[in-house]
Amino acid sequence: MSHSVCNCIVDDNHKELAKHGTPFFPIACYHDTLRKDSVPWHWHEELEAVIITEGSCIVTFGNQKYIVHAGEGFFINSEILHGCWKRNHSSCHFHSMVFHPNLVGGNLGSVFYQNYILPFIQDFSLEGIILKSDVPWKKEALHLLEQTWQSCSAASFGYEIKVRNHLSDFILLLQQNLSNATVSPNAKFLHNRQRIKLMLQYIHEHYTEQINMEQIAQSASISKSECLRCFRKTIDMTPIQYVRQYRIKQAAKRLVTTEDSVSQIAEQCGFSDLSYFTRTFREITGVPPLQYRIKSY
């Protein structure tokens, strides 16, 4: 199997649009670096497992933020909102394996899907897990993911069976070690997750306009204080901080894909003050807009 660079494109509800693998073998393996960009907030039906091979990154899911170093990894459950960022403008290389639950579970009526996959993906309290080698079973989990990656890399005869076997062992290992640690989510937990998706969708649709926290809160029919609490708890920043970061990310894309001037792009992305845009862009990306454009070519 050939590897490709991860290119995360999402719809207005933050659901990733990319198809991973094929209907016959629903897994895709990616190698990438966070040197220039981040993996934006997104979710997908597939399960995802990542191994950091060089440097370190910040990964967030649920209401937690983690620093993950080389030799460590993490796992994200199905339909969980998550994102990944570089640390201090340094590079981070990683291997990512994104696979549909059907790869391990088979058809929906099989004993594999009903007894092992379905309880796993329906455990909404299990949003993700950080994998470090200082815990024996997590070290084994990392080893299984490395074997999965190596099998995909070699793509020799029978590699599909090896990949499925490794991932089946991985899922079983998680089941065995996490089944007693999770708790059933309450209605408020599930409601909060849906509200943050609605508010992120609103920001994505209106970031070119002058928007405020009251408008963002109204998109989910909640108060400003509840909006602030929801953002801080879920993605560890305020709504306005997220708007600013999202605008800069869109501006960075336009710098690379268009010939518009910096002032035009600033205005297109909701910045009325060019000097503020330039200062914010440098703060978030590490370089001023023109330098970012030059380095990207």
GROMACS .gro file of C-alpha atoms in nm:
model
  297
    1MET     CA    1   0.000   0.000   0.000
    2SER     CA    2   0.135   0.342  -0.093
    3HIS     CA    3   0.139   0.606   0.178
    4SER     CA    4   0.027   0.962   0.122
    5VAL     CA    5   0.041   1.297   0.293
    6CYS     CA    6  -0.250   1.364   0.523
    7ASN     CA    7  -0.473   1.637   0.380
    8CYS     CA    8  -0.762   1.697   0.618
    9ILE     CA    9  -1.058   1.862   0.443
   10VAL     CA   10  -1.378   1.902   0.642
   11ASP     CA   11  -1.735   2.004   0.568
   12ASP     CA   12  -1.931   2.275   0.752
   13ASN     CA   13  -2.002   2.031   1.036
   14HIS     CA   14  -1.632   1.949   1.075
   15LYS     CA   15  -1.681   1.598   0.936
   16GLU     CA   16  -1.380   1.494   0.734
   17LEU     CA   17  -1.463   1.451   0.365
   18ALA     CA   18  -1.175   1.226   0.262
   19LYS     CA   19  -1.232   0.858   0.197
   20HIS     CA   20  -0.973   0.640   0.367
   21GLY     CA   21  -0.879   0.330   0.172
   22THR     CA   22  -1.132   0.148  -0.045
   23PRO     CA   23  -1.461  -0.034   0.022
   24PHE     CA   24  -1.265  -0.359  -0.018
   25PHE     CA   25  -0.985  -0.262   0.221
   26PRO     CA   26  -1.099   0.041   0.428
   27ILE     CA   27  -0.772   0.168   0.572
   28ALA     CA   28  -0.532   0.444   0.471
   29CYS     CA   29  -0.184   0.504   0.606
   30TYR     CA   30  -0.039   0.855   0.608
   31HIS     CA   31   0.299   1.005   0.684
   32ASP     CA   32   0.316   1.376   0.746
   33THR     CA   33   0.477   1.660   0.937
   34LEU     CA   34   0.327   1.949   1.126
   35ARG     CA   35   0.615   2.175   1.025
   36LYS     CA   36   0.396   2.415   0.830
   37ASP     CA   37   0.044   2.334   0.934
   38SER     CA   38  -0.182   2.168   1.187
   39VAL     CA   39  -0.453   1.906   1.164
   40PRO     CA   40  -0.769   2.111   1.220
   41TRP     CA   41  -1.060   2.014   1.440
   42HIS     CA   42  -1.246   1.732   1.264
   43TRP     CA   43  -1.422   1.400   1.316
   44HIS     CA   44  -1.487   1.091   1.108
   45GLU     CA   45  -1.657   0.754   1.129
   46GLU     CA   46  -1.323   0.578   1.110
   47LEU     CA   47  -1.099   0.489   1.400
   48GLU     CA   48  -0.755   0.651   1.399
   49ALA     CA   49  -0.422   0.548   1.548
   50VAL     CA   50  -0.109   0.764   1.534
   51ILE     CA   51   0.258   0.705   1.616
   52ILE     CA   52   0.488   1.007   1.659
   53THR     CA   53   0.820   0.929   1.488
   54GLU     CA   54   1.005   1.258   1.538
   55GLY     CA   55   0.955   1.567   1.753
   56SER     CA   56   0.637   1.622   1.951
   57CYS     CA   57   0.288   1.761   1.908
   58ILE     CA   58  -0.020   1.869   2.097
   59VAL     CA   59  -0.329   1.656   2.045
   60THR     CA   60  -0.672   1.738   2.179
   61PHE     CA   61  -0.990   1.532   2.208
   62GLY     CA   62  -1.282   1.558   2.443
   63ASN     CA   63  -1.194   1.834   2.685
   64GLN     CA   64  -0.830   1.736   2.727
   65LYS     CA   65  -0.503   1.852   2.574
   66TYR     CA   66  -0.195   1.627   2.563
   67ILE     CA   67   0.169   1.660   2.460
   68VAL     CA   68   0.282   1.352   2.271
   69HIS     CA   69   0.652   1.284   2.204
   70ALA     CA   70   0.847   1.068   1.961
   71GLY     CA   71   0.798   0.699   2.038
   72GLU     CA   72   0.451   0.766   2.178
   73GLY     CA   73   0.113   0.766   2.011
   74PHE     CA   74  -0.258   0.809   2.052
   75PHE     CA   75  -0.588   0.654   1.947
   76ILE     CA   76  -0.911   0.836   1.854
   77ASN     CA   77  -1.249   0.664   1.866
   78SER     CA   78  -1.517   0.691   1.597
   79GLU     CA   79  -1.695   1.028   1.552
   80ILE     CA   80  -1.484   1.206   1.813
   81LEU     CA   81  -1.392   1.569   1.751
   82HIS     CA   82  -1.013   1.605   1.764
   83GLY     CA   83  -0.720   1.812   1.638
   84CYS     CA   84  -0.341   1.814   1.637
   85TRP     CA   85  -0.095   2.106   1.657
   86LYS     CA   86   0.279   2.150   1.647
   87ARG     CA   87   0.466   2.273   1.954
   88ASN     CA   88   0.657   2.601   1.953
   89HIS     CA   89   0.675   2.615   1.573
   90SER     CA   90   0.891   2.300   1.568
   91SER     CA   91   0.838   2.008   1.330
   92CYS     CA   92   0.666   1.685   1.416
   93HIS     CA   93   0.661   1.372   1.201
   94PHE     CA   94   0.397   1.108   1.249
   95HIS     CA   95   0.247   0.791   1.103
   96SER     CA   96  -0.131   0.782   1.098
   97MET     CA   97  -0.356   0.484   1.030
   98VAL     CA   98  -0.722   0.564   0.967
   99PHE     CA   99  -0.946   0.260   0.933
  100HIS     CA  100  -1.317   0.186   0.925
  101PRO     CA  101  -1.456  -0.034   1.204
  102ASN     CA  102  -1.571  -0.280   0.937
  103LEU     CA  103  -1.208  -0.369   0.864
  104VAL     CA  104  -1.190  -0.546   1.199
  105GLY     CA  105  -1.559  -0.618   1.259
  106GLY     CA  106  -1.671  -0.739   0.919
  107ASN     CA  107  -2.043  -0.715   0.848
  108LEU     CA  108  -2.276  -0.562   1.105
  109GLY     CA  109  -2.430  -0.893   1.205
  110SER     CA  110  -2.104  -1.077   1.269
  111VAL     CA  111  -1.994  -1.185   1.615
  112PHE     CA  112  -1.681  -0.972   1.569
  113TYR     CA  113  -1.877  -0.653   1.508
  114GLN     CA  114  -2.150  -0.716   1.766
  115ASN     CA  115  -1.927  -0.838   2.050
  116TYR     CA  116  -1.615  -0.629   2.002
  117ILE     CA  117  -1.659  -0.332   1.766
  118LEU     CA  118  -2.010  -0.210   1.848
  119PRO     CA  119  -1.961  -0.186   2.228
  120PHE     CA  120  -1.630  -0.011   2.163
  121ILE     CA  121  -1.752   0.262   1.927
  122GLN     CA  122  -2.071   0.313   2.131
  123ASP     CA  123  -1.870   0.381   2.446
  124PHE     CA  124  -1.891   0.760   2.420
  125SER     CA  125  -1.681   0.801   2.733
  126LEU     CA  126  -1.390   0.646   2.543
  127GLU     CA  127  -1.302   0.938   2.317
  128GLY     CA  128  -0.935   0.857   2.286
  129ILE     CA  129  -0.628   0.742   2.469
  130ILE     CA  130  -0.261   0.841   2.485
  131LEU     CA  131  -0.020   0.552   2.435
  132LYS     CA  132   0.314   0.556   2.620
  133SER     CA  133   0.564   0.275   2.656
  134ASP     CA  134   0.596   0.310   3.034
  135VAL     CA  135   0.276   0.105   3.073
  136PRO     CA  136   0.323  -0.259   2.956
  137TRP     CA  137  -0.007  -0.299   2.773
  138LYS     CA  138   0.029   0.042   2.605
  139LYS     CA  139   0.379  -0.055   2.494
  140GLU     CA  140   0.227  -0.367   2.338
  141ALA     CA  141  -0.038  -0.150   2.171
  142LEU     CA  142   0.232   0.071   2.018
  143HIS     CA  143   0.411  -0.240   1.895
  144LEU     CA  144   0.092  -0.363   1.723
  145LEU     CA  145   0.048  -0.026   1.553
  146GLU     CA  146   0.409  -0.032   1.436
  147GLN     CA  147   0.354  -0.380   1.295
  148THR     CA  148   0.043  -0.252   1.117
  149TRP     CA  149   0.244   0.031   0.964
  150GLN     CA  150   0.528  -0.195   0.857
  151SER     CA  151   0.285  -0.441   0.696
  152CYS     CA  152   0.125  -0.158   0.500
  153SER     CA  153   0.468  -0.031   0.399
  154ALA     CA  154   0.589  -0.365   0.272
  155ALA     CA  155   0.259  -0.442   0.094
  156SER     CA  156   0.384  -0.795   0.034
  157PHE     CA  157   0.155  -1.087  -0.044
  158GLY     CA  158  -0.093  -1.135   0.237
  159TYR     CA  159  -0.030  -0.796   0.400
  160GLU     CA  160  -0.403  -0.725   0.417
  161ILE     CA  161  -0.453  -1.022   0.648
  162LYS     CA  162  -0.160  -0.914   0.865
  163VAL     CA  163  -0.298  -0.560   0.891
  164ARG     CA  164  -0.639  -0.685   0.994
  165ASN     CA  165  -0.488  -0.926   1.247
  166HIS     CA  166  -0.269  -0.657   1.405
  167LEU     CA  167  -0.559  -0.414   1.434
  168SER     CA  168  -0.788  -0.685   1.573
  169ASP     CA  169  -0.531  -0.757   1.843
  170PHE     CA  170  -0.502  -0.383   1.905
  171ILE     CA  171  -0.878  -0.340   1.953
  172LEU     CA  172  -0.893  -0.646   2.179
  173LEU     CA  173  -0.605  -0.510   2.387
  174LEU     CA  174  -0.789  -0.181   2.435
  175GLN     CA  175  -1.109  -0.364   2.526
  176GLN     CA  176  -0.934  -0.575   2.786
  177ASN     CA  177  -0.760  -0.282   2.955
  178LEU     CA  178  -1.020  -0.007   2.928
  179SER     CA  179  -1.349  -0.188   2.989
  180ASN     CA  180  -1.336  -0.129   3.364
  181ALA     CA  181  -1.206   0.227   3.340
  182THR     CA  182  -1.485   0.385   3.137
  183VAL     CA  183  -1.821   0.511   3.251
  184SER     CA  184  -2.145   0.569   3.065
  185PRO     CA  185  -2.180   0.926   2.939
  186ASN     CA  186  -2.467   1.134   3.071
  187ALA     CA  187  -2.708   1.334   2.860
  188LYS     CA  188  -2.526   1.662   2.931
  189PHE     CA  189  -2.197   1.520   2.802
  190LEU     CA  190  -2.355   1.419   2.470
  191HIS     CA  191  -2.548   1.746   2.446
  192ASN     CA  192  -2.232   1.953   2.496
  193ARG     CA  193  -2.054   1.764   2.221
  194GLN     CA  194  -2.335   1.839   1.977
  195ARG     CA  195  -2.345   2.207   2.076
  196ILE     CA  196  -1.974   2.258   2.011
  197LYS     CA  197  -2.018   2.109   1.663
  198LEU     CA  198  -2.300   2.356   1.591
  199MET     CA  199  -2.093   2.653   1.706
  200LEU     CA  200  -1.786   2.546   1.508
  201GLN     CA  201  -2.007   2.508   1.203
  202TYR     CA  202  -2.136   2.863   1.250
  203ILE     CA  203  -1.781   3.000   1.274
  204HIS     CA  204  -1.677   2.819   0.958
  205GLU     CA  205  -1.972   2.963   0.768
  206HIS     CA  206  -1.931   3.322   0.895
  207TYR     CA  207  -1.560   3.374   0.967
  208THR     CA  208  -1.531   3.629   0.684
  209GLU     CA  209  -1.783   3.848   0.866
  210GLN     CA  210  -1.754   4.042   1.191
  211ILE     CA  211  -1.890   3.791   1.442
  212ASN     CA  212  -1.902   3.802   1.821
  213MET     CA  213  -1.956   3.558   2.103
  214GLU     CA  214  -2.325   3.636   2.132
  215GLN     CA  215  -2.383   3.527   1.771
  216ILE     CA  216  -2.178   3.213   1.823
  217ALA     CA  217  -2.379   3.128   2.136
  218GLN     CA  218  -2.710   3.188   1.955
  219SER     CA  219  -2.612   2.936   1.688
  220ALA     CA  220  -2.642   2.666   1.956
  221SER     CA  221  -2.926   2.838   2.146
  222ILE     CA  222  -2.722   2.890   2.463
  223SER     CA  223  -2.604   3.187   2.670
  224LYS     CA  224  -2.269   3.359   2.623
  225SER     CA  225  -2.143   3.223   2.954
  226GLU     CA  226  -2.241   2.869   2.857
  227CYS     CA  227  -2.078   2.918   2.517
  228LEU     CA  228  -1.755   3.025   2.685
  229ARG     CA  229  -1.766   2.730   2.925
  230CYS     CA  230  -1.834   2.485   2.641
  231PHE     CA  231  -1.538   2.610   2.434
  232ARG     CA  232  -1.297   2.615   2.727
  233LYS     CA  233  -1.399   2.268   2.841
  234THR     CA  234  -1.399   2.108   2.496
  235ILE     CA  235  -1.116   2.273   2.300
  236ASP     CA  236  -0.935   2.469   2.572
  237MET     CA  237  -0.975   2.815   2.423
  238THR     CA  238  -1.233   3.090   2.406
  239PRO     CA  239  -1.469   3.125   2.107
  240ILE     CA  240  -1.292   3.443   1.994
  241GLN     CA  241  -0.952   3.274   2.017
  242TYR     CA  242  -1.082   2.995   1.796
  243VAL     CA  243  -1.224   3.245   1.545
  244ARG     CA  244  -0.885   3.418   1.529
  245GLN     CA  245  -0.698   3.091   1.474
  246TYR     CA  246  -0.944   2.971   1.211
  247ARG     CA  247  -0.920   3.300   1.022
  248ILE     CA  248  -0.541   3.281   1.019
  249LYS     CA  249  -0.554   2.923   0.893
  250GLN     CA  250  -0.781   3.027   0.607
  251ALA     CA  251  -0.555   3.325   0.533
  252ALA     CA  252  -0.253   3.093   0.518
  253LYS     CA  253  -0.431   2.879   0.259
  254ARG     CA  254  -0.514   3.183   0.047
  255LEU     CA  255  -0.156   3.306   0.061
  256VAL     CA  256  -0.047   2.980  -0.101
  257THR     CA  257  -0.336   2.920  -0.342
  258THR     CA  258  -0.410   3.274  -0.467
  259GLU     CA  259  -0.220   3.580  -0.587
  260ASP     CA  260  -0.428   3.819  -0.376
  261SER     CA  261  -0.237   4.078  -0.179
  262VAL     CA  262  -0.188   4.046   0.195
  263SER     CA  263  -0.433   4.332   0.259
  264GLN     CA  264  -0.695   4.167   0.038
  265ILE     CA  265  -0.656   3.835   0.216
  266ALA     CA  266  -0.673   4.002   0.555
  267GLU     CA  267  -1.004   4.164   0.462
  268GLN     CA  268  -1.138   3.842   0.307
  269CYS     CA  269  -1.067   3.658   0.632
  270GLY     CA  270  -1.242   3.905   0.861
  271PHE     CA  271  -0.953   4.134   0.964
  272SER     CA  272  -1.026   4.505   0.929
  273ASP     CA  273  -0.682   4.612   1.060
  274LEU     CA  274  -0.384   4.503   0.848
  275SER     CA  275  -0.127   4.557   1.121
  276TYR     CA  276  -0.331   4.346   1.364
  277PHE     CA  277  -0.364   4.074   1.099
  278THR     CA  278   0.012   4.071   1.037
  279ARG     CA  279   0.090   4.058   1.407
  280THR     CA  280  -0.162   3.779   1.469
  281PHE     CA  281  -0.044   3.581   1.167
  282ARG     CA  282   0.315   3.590   1.289
  283GLU     CA  283   0.211   3.497   1.642
  284ILE     CA  284   0.026   3.186   1.522
  285THR     CA  285   0.244   3.068   1.232
  286GLY     CA  286   0.584   3.195   1.346
  287VAL     CA  287   0.646   3.405   1.032
  288PRO     CA  288   0.484   3.715   0.875
  289PRO     CA  289   0.240   3.664   0.584
  290LEU     CA  290   0.477   3.747   0.296
  291GLN     CA  291   0.749   3.520   0.433
  292TYR     CA  292   0.495   3.240   0.472
  293ARG     CA  293   0.397   3.281   0.106
  294ILE     CA  294   0.760   3.278  -0.012
  295LYS     CA  295   0.854   2.973   0.200
  296SER     CA  296   0.554   2.779   0.065
  297TYR     CA  297   0.665   2.802  -0.296
   0.00000   0.00000   0.00000
